[in-house]
Coordinates of C-alpha atoms and ligand atoms in Angstrom, one line a residue:
X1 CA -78.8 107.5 -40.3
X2 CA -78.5 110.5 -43.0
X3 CA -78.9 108.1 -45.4
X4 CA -82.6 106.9 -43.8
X5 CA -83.8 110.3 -42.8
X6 CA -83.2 111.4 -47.0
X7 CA -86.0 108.7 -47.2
X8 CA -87.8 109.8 -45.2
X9 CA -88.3 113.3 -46.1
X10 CA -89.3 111.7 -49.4
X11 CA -91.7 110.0 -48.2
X12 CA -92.9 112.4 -46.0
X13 CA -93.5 114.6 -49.3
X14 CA -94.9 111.6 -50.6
X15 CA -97.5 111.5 -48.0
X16 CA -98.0 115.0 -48.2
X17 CA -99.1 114.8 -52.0
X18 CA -101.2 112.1 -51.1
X19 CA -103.0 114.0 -48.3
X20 CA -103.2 116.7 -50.8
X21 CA -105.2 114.3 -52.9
X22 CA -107.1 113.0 -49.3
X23 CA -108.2 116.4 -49.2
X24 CA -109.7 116.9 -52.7
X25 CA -111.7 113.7 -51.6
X26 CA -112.9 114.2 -48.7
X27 CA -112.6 118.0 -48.4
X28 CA -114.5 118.6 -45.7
X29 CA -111.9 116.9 -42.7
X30 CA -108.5 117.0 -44.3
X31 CA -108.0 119.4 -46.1
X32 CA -109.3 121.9 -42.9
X33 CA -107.1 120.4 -41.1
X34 CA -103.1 120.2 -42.2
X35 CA -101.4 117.9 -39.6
X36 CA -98.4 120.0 -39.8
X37 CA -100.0 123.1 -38.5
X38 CA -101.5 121.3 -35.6
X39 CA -98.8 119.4 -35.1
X40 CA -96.9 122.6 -34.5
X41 CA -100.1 124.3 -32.7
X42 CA -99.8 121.3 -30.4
X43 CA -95.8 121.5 -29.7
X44 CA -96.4 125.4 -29.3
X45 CA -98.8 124.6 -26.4
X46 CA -96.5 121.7 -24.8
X47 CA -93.7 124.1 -24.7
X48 CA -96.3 126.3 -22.4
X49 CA -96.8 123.6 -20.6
X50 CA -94.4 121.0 -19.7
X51 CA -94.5 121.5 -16.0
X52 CA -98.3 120.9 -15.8
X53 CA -98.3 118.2 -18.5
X54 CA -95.4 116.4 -16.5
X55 CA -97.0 116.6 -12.8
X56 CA -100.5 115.1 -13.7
X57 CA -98.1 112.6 -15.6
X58 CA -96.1 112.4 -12.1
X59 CA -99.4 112.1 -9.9
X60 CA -100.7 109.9 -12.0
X61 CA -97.6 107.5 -11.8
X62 CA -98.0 107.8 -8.0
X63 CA -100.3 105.6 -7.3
X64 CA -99.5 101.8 -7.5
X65 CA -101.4 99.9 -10.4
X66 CA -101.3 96.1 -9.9
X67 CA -104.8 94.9 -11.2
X68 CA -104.4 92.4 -8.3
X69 CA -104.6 95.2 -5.6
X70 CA -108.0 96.4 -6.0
X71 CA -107.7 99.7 -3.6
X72 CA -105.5 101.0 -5.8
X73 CA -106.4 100.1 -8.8
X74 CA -109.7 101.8 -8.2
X75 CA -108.0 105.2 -7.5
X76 CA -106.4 104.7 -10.6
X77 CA -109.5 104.7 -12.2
X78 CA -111.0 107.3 -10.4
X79 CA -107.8 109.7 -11.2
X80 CA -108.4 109.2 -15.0
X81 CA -112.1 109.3 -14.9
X82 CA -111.4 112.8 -13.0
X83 CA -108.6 114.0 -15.7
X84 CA -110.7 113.0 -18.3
X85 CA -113.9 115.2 -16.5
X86 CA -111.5 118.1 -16.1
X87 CA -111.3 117.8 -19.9
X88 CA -115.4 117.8 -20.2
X89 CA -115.2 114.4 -21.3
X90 CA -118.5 111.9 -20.6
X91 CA -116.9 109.5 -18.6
X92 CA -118.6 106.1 -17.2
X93 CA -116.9 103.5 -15.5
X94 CA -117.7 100.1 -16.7
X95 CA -117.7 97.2 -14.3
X96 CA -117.8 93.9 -14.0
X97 CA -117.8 91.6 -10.5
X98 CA -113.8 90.7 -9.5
X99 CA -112.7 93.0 -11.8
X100 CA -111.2 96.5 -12.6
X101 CA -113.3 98.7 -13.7
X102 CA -112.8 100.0 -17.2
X103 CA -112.7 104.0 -17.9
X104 CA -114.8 105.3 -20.8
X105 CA -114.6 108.9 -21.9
X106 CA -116.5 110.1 -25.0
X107 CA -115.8 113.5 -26.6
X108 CA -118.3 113.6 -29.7
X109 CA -118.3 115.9 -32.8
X110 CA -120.8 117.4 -34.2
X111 CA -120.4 116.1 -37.6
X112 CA -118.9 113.3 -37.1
X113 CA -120.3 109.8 -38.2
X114 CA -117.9 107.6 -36.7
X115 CA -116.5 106.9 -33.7
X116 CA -112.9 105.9 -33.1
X117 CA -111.6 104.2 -29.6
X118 CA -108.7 104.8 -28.8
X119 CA -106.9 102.2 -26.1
X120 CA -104.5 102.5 -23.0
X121 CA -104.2 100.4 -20.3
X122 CA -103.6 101.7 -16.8
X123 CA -102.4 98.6 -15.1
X124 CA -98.7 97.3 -14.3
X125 CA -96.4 94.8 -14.0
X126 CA -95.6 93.6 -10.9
X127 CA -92.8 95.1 -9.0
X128 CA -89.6 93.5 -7.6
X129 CA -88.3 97.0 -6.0
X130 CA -85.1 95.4 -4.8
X131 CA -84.1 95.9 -8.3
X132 CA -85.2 99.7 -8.5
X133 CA -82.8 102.1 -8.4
X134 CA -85.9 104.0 -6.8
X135 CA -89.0 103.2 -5.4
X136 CA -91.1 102.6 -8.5
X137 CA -93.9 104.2 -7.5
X138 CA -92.1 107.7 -6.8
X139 CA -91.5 109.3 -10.1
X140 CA -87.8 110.2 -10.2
X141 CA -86.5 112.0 -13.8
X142 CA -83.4 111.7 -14.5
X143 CA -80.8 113.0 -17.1
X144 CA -79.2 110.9 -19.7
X145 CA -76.6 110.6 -18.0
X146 CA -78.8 108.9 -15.4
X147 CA -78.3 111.6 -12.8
X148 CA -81.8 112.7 -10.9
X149 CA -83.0 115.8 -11.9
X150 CA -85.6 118.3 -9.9
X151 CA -87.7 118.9 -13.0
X152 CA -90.3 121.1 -10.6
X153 CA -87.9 123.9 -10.8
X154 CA -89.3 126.5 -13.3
X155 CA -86.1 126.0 -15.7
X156 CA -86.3 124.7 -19.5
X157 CA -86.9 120.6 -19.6
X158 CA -84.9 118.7 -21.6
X159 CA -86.8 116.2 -24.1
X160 CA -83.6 114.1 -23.0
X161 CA -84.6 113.1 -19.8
X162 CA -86.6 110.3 -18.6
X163 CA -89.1 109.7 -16.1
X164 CA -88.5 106.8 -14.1
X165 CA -91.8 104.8 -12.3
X166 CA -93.5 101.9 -13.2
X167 CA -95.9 102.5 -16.3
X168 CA -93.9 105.4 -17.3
X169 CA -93.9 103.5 -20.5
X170 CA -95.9 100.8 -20.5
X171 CA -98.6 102.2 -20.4
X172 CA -99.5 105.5 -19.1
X173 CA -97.6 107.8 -21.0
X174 CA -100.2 107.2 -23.7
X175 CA -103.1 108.5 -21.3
X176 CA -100.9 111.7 -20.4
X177 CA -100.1 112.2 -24.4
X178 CA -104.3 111.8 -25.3
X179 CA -105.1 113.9 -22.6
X180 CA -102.5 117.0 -23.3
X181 CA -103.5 116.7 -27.0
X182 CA -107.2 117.3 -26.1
X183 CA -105.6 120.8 -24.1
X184 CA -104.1 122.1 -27.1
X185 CA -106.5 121.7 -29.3
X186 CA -108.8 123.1 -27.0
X187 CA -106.3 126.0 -26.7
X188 CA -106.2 126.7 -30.9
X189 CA -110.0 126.6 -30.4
X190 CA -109.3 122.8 -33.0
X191 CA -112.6 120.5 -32.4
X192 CA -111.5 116.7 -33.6
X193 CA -113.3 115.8 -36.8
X194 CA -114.6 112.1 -35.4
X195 CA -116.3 111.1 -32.4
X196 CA -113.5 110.0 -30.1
X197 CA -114.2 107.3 -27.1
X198 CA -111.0 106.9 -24.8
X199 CA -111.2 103.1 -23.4
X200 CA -108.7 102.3 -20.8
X201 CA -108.4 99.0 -19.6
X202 CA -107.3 97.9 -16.0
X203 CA -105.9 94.8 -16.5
X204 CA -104.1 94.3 -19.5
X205 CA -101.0 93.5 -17.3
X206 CA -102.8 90.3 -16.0
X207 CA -103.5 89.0 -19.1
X208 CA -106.7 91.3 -19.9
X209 CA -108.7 88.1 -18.3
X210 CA -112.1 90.0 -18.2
X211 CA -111.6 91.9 -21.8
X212 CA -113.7 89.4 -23.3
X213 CA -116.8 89.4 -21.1
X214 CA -116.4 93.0 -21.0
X215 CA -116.7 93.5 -24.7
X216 CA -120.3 91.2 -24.3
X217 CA -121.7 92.9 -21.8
X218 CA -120.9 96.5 -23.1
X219 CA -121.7 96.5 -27.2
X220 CA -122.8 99.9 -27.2
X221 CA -119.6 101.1 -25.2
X222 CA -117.3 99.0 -26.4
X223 CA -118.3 98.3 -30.1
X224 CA -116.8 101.3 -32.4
X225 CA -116.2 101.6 -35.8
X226 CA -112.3 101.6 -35.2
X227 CA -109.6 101.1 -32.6
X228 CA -106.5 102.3 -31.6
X229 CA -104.4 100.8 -29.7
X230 CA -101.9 103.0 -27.7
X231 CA -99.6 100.2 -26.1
X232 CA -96.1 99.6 -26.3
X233 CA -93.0 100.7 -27.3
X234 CA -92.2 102.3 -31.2
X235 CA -89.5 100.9 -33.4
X236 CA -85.8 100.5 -31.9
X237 CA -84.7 102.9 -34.8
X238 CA -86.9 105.7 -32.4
X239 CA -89.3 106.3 -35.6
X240 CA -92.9 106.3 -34.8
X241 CA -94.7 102.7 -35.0
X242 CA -97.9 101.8 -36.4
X243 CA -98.8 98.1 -36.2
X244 CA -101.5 96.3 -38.1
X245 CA -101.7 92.6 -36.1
X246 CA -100.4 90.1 -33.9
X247 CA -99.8 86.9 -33.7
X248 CA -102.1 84.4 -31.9
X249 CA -100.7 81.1 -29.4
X250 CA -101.3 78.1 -28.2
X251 CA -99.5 76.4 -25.8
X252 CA -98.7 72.7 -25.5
X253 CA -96.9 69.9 -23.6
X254 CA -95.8 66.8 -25.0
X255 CA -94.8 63.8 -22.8
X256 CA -93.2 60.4 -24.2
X257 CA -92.1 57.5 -21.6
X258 CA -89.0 55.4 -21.5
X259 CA -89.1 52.3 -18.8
X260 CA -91.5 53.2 -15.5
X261 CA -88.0 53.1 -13.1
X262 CA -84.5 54.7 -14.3
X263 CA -82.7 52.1 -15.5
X264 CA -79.0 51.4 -16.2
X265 CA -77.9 52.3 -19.7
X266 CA -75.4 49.7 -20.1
X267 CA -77.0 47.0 -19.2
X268 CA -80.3 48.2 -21.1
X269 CA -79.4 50.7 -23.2
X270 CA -80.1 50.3 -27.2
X271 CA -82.7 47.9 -26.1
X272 CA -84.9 49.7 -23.7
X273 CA -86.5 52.8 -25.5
X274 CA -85.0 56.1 -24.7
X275 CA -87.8 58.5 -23.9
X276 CA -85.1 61.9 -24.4
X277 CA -84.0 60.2 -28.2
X278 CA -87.8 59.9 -28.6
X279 CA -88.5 63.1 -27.9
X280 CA -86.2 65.0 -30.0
X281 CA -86.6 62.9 -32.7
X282 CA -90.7 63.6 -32.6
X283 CA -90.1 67.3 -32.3
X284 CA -87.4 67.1 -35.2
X285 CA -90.3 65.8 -37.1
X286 CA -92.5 69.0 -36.3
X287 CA -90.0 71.5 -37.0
X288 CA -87.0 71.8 -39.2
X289 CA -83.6 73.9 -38.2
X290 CA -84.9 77.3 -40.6
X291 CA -88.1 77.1 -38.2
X292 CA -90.3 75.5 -41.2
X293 CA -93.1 73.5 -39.4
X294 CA -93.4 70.3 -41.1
X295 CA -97.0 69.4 -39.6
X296 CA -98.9 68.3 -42.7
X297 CA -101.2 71.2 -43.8
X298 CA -100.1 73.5 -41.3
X299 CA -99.7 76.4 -43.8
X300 CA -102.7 75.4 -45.7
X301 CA -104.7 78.7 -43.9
X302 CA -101.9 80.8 -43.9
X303 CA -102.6 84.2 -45.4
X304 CA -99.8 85.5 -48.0
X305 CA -98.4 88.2 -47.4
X306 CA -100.3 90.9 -49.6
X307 CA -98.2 94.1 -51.7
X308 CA -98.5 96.3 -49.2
X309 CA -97.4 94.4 -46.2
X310 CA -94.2 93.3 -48.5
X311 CA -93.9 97.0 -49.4
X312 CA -94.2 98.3 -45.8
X313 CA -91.6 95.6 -44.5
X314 CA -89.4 96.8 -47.1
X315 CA -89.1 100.0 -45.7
X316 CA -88.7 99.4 -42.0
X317 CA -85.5 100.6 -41.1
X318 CA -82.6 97.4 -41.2
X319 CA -81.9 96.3 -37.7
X320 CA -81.0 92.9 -38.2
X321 CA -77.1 93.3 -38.4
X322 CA -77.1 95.3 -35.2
X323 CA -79.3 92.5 -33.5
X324 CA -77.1 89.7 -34.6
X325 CA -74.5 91.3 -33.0
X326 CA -76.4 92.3 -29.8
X327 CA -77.5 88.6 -30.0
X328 CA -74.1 87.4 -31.2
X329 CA -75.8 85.2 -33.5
X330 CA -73.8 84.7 -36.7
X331 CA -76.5 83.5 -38.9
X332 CA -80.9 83.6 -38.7
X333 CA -83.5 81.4 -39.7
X334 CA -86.1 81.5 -41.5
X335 CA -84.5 81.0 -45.1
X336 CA -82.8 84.3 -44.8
X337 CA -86.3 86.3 -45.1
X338 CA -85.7 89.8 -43.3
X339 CA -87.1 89.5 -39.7
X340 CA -90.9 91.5 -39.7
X341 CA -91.3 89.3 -42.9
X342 CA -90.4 85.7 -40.7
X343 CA -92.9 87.2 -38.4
X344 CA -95.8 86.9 -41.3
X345 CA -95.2 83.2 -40.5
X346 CA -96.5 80.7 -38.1
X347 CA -93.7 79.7 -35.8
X348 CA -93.5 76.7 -33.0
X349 CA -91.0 77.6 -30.7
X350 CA -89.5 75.2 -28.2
X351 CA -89.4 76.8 -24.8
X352 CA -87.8 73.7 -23.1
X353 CA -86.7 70.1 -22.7
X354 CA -86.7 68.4 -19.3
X355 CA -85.1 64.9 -18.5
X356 CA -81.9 63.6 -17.0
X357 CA -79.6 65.7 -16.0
X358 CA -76.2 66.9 -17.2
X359 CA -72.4 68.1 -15.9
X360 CA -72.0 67.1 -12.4
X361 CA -75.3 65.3 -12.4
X362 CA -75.1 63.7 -15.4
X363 CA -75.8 59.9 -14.5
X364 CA -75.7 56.5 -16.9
X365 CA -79.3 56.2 -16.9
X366 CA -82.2 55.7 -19.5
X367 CA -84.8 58.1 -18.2
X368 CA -88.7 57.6 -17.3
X369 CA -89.8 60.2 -19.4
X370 CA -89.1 63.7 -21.2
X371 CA -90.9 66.3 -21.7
X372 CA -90.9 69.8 -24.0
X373 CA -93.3 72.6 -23.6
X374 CA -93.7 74.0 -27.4
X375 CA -95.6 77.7 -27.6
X376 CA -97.0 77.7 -31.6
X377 CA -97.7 81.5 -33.0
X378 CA -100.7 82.0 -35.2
X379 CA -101.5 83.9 -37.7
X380 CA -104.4 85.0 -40.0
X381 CA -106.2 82.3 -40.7
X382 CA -105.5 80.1 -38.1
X383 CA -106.7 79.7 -34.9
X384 CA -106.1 77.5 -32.3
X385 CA -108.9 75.0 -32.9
X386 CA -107.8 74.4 -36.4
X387 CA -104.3 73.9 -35.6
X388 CA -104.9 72.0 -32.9
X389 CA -106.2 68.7 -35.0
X390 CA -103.2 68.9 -37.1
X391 CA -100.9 68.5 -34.7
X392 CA -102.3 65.4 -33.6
X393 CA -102.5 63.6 -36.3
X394 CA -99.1 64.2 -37.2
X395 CA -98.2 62.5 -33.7
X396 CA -100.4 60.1 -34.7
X397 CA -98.6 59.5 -38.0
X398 CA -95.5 59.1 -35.9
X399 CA -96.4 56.6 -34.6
X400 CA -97.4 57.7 -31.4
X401 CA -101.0 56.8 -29.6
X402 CA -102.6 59.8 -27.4
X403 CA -103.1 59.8 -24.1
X404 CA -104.3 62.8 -21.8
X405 CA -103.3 61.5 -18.6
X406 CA -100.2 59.9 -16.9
X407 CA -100.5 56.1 -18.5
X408 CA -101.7 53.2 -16.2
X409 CA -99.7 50.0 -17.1
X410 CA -102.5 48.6 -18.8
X411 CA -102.2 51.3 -21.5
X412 CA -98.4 51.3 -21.3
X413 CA -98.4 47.7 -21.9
X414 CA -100.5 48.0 -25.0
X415 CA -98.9 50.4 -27.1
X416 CA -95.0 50.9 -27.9
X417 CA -95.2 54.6 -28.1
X418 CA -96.9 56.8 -25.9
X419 CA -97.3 60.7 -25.9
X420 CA -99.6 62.7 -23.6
X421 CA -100.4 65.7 -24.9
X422 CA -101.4 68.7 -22.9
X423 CA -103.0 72.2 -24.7
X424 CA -102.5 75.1 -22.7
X425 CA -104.0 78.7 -23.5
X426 CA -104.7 80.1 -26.5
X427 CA -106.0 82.4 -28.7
X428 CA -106.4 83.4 -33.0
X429 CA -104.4 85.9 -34.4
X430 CA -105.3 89.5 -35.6
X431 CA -104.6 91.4 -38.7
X432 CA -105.9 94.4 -40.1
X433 CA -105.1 95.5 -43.8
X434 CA -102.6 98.1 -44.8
X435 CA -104.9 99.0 -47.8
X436 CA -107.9 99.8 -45.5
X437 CA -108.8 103.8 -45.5
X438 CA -108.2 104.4 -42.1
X439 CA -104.8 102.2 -42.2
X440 CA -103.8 104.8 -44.9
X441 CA -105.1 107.6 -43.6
X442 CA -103.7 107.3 -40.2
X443 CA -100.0 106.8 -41.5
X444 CA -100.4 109.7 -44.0
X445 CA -102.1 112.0 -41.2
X446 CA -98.3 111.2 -39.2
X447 CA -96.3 111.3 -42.0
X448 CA -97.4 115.2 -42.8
X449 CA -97.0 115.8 -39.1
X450 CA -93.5 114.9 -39.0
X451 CA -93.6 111.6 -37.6
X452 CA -93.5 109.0 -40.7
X453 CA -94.4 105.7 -39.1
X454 CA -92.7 102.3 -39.6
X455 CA -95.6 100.6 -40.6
X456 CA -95.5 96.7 -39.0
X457 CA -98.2 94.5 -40.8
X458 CA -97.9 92.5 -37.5
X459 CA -96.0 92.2 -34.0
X460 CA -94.4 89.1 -33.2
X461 CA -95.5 88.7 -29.9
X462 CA -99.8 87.9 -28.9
X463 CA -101.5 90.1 -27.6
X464 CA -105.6 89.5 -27.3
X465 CA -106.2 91.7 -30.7
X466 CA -108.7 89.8 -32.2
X467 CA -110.7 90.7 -29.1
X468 CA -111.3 94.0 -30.1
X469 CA -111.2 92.8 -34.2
X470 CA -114.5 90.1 -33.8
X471 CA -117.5 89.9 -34.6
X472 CA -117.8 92.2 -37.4
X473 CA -113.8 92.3 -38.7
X474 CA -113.6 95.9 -37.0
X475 CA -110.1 97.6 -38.0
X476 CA -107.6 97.4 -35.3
X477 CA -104.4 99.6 -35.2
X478 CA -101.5 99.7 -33.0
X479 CA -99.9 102.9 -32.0
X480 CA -97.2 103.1 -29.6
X481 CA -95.5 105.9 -28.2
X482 CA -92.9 104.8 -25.7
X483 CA -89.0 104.5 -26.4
X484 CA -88.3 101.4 -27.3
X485 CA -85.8 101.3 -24.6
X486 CA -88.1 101.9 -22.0
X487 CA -87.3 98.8 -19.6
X488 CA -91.0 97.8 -19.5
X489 CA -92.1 95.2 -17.6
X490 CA -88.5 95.9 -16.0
X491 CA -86.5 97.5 -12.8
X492 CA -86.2 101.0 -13.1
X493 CA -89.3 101.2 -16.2
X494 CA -88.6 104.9 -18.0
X495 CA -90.1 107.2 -20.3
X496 CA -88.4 109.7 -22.3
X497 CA -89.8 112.6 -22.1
X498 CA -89.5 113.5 -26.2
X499 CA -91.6 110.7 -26.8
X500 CA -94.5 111.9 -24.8
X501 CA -94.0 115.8 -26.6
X502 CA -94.1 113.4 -29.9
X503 CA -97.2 111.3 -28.8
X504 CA -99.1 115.0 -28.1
X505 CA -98.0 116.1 -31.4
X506 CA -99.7 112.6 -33.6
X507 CA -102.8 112.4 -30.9
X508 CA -103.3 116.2 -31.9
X509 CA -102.9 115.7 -35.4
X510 CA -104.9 112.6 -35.9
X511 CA -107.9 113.8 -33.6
X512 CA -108.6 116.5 -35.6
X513 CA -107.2 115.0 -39.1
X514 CA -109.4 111.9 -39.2
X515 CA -112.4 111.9 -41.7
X516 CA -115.6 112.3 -40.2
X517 CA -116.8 108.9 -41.9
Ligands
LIG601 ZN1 -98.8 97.5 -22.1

């Protein structure tokens, strides 16, 4: 710990010298505004007004947010829309038929000549409430020793507690954080320095299944010259988080057949082909044990890793020896590469195997079929539709003839070995570079306000990036505020409370710190 935070005062001073240099540069944006001093302008003003900042969080949380329920999910929208008004933000809502509408709130400066978006979602997960320890759609704070506290009384809040409701976290603590930022800069009289458009999205939750018509039919709305992305939790080491891409996915199913009935394995066995030893030999052939896909060509488009993204990975703080022992995994994959640097990678996970059965089940029979379910992750430049050819040939090369459907006997009869190959959803991968201006900028803008973010060239997971990245390449940043332990998508979701002081103080600092072009 004492050890990382000596690092990170240096680079903090680093980034200092650097925004010192910003400044010279472009001397108009930075160097009027020092992130430190609004930073602290910022956390002067939050300390004024905790109670406030904490029951529009509260009323906000109050009102269920499944995309799926459209009564609520409209007051949702309506709520924000009228937060954002009290604010003297231009709002619209932006609709499209079936689904919810998505909240747009403009705050433009004079001088400005861009404009950054900056992205929440106000949607949830779905709620199992048996689970709760409260209803999830009463905000409850509690201490950390999990004990509920009656933050209303006018005593001094601890930055300790959390405040349990569904979205806490994930993701309207993001909203709260944009929106109290605008009120202290608004209080130290602090105009931001770039046209800023607040986007926030309905149904992220649900899979974001209208994002993509959305972005069509709006351009002009939904087309800036940057976004942020506010989703998510930050690093597990509590540091701020900036993130830079994500993976893309494509799902598919693979089939192979044995004999059309079960069959007895000693009478047949070693003679009749078994579908389960088919199978996992096939997939043995696509993927070794160190997670190296063996599909001819498949890293042909991958993207090395470039300086910076090594040199960012290199400093995220080391978790891997407390998550081997959380996992109680002795050893990795991945040729011993540290993990965000694994993540650079393509990856084709097996998410299961189905035949037979086993234990008290387990019966001497040679099966019909077996089947595995494989989810690939993609990144920069692949895409699903590139892949996707690949793959098939080397099933080809196996042996195997494609089918699409469940094999009549006529086909069965013809060829020895049979897969049928189902592609589920997918989409590309996004990635935006660490050496772009704004990449830089926005990191240095943190570091001098005391929150040095770990700077992840991509998340490991998919999320619809590229949505916001295409046509024109548009930069794409991810900036999370939540704890990292926040339970989202989980019973009893939580927020604690100094990440929401800490997402004021960066919204603050970069609103005003950015540079007006
Ligand atoms: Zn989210």
């Amino acid at each position: 710990m004492e050890k990382d935070r000596g690092r990170d005062s240096g680079v903090a001073m680093r980034s200092r010298l650097l925004l010192a240099f910003a400044g010279l540069v472009f001397s108009h944006a930075v160097g009027a505004a020092d992130p430190a001093a609004i930073s602290q302008k910022a956390t002067t003003w939050r300390k004024q007004h905790e109670h406030e900042i904490l029951q529009e969080f509260s009323d906000l949380l109050a009102i269920p947010n499944l995309a799926s329920d459209k009564p609520n999910i409209e007051r949702n929208a309506t709520a924000i829309r009228a937060l954002c008004e009290k604010r003297g933000l231009t709002t619209q809502l932006l609709t499209l038929e079936g689904a919810p509408p998505i909240v747009v709130a403009d705050l433009t400066a004079s001088e400005a000549k861009r404009t950054i978006a900056v992205y929440a979602h106000y949607d949830g997960q779905p709620v199992d409430a048996t689970k709760w320890k409260s209803d999830p759609w009463k905000p409850v704070m509690r201490d950390s020793a999990g004990n509920d506290v009656d933050w209303k009384k006018p005593k001094a809040i601890d930055p300790e507690w959390r405040l349990y409701a569904r979205s806490a976290g994930d993701d309207k603590a993001p909203i709260i954080g944009m929106l109290a930022a605008l009120d202290a800069l608004r209080a130290s009289e602090l105009k931001p320095s770039v046209n800023l458009r607040f986007v926030f999205e309905g149904e992220e939750e649900a899979g974001s299944p209208h994002l993509a018509r959305y972005l069509e039919k709006y351009p002009k709305e939904l087309r800036p010259d940057a976004w942020i992305l506010c989703d998510g939790p930050v690093h597990q080491s509590r540091r701020a988080e900036l993130f830079f891409g994500a993976r893309g996915t494509f799902d598919l199913e693979l089939t192979v057949y044995g004999p059309i009935k079960g069959l007895h394995d000693g009478h047949y066995g070693n003679w009749v082909p078994n579908p389960i030893v088919r199978l996992t030999h096939l997939l043995d052939s696509m993927r070794d044990e160190d997670g190296r896909i063996l599909i001819k060509g498949f890293y042909d488009n991958v993207k090395s890793p470039t300086a910076a993204e090594l040199a960012a990975i290199a400093k995220i703080p080391d978790v891997q020896a407390d998550l081997r022992r959380e996992f109680q995994i002795a050893a990795t994959e991945g040729n011993g590469k540290p993990l965000n640097e694994v993540l650079l990678q393509p990856a084709l996970n097996i998410r299961g195997i189905e035949s037979g059965h086993v234990g008290a089940m387990a019966s001497n029979t040679i099966q019909t079929e077996a089947r595995a379910s494989i989810d690939f992750r993609l990144v920069p430049n692949e895409t699903p539709d590139s892949i996707k050819p690949l793959v098939e040939r080397h099933l080809v090369a196996q042996g195997y003839t494609i089918v699409r459907d469940t094999p009549d006997a006529a086909t069965r009869d013809k060829h020895p070995k049979i897969v049928r190959v189902t592609w589920g959803a997918g989409y590309p991968p996004a990635r935006t570079s660490l050496d772009l201006p704004l990449s830089r900028e926005i990191a240095a803008i943190m570091s001098a306000a005391g929150h040095d973010p770990v700077r992840l060239p991509t998340v490991g997971g998919s999320i619809p990036m590229y949505l916001f990245q295409q046509p024109n390449d548009t930069p794409v940043i991810g900036l999370p505020i939540a704890n990292h332990d926040d339970n989202q998508h989980a019973a009893d979701e939580n927020l604690r409370l100094q990440n929401l002081w800490d997402g004021i103080e960066i919204y603050a600092a970069l609103f005003v710190g950015l540079t007006t072009q």
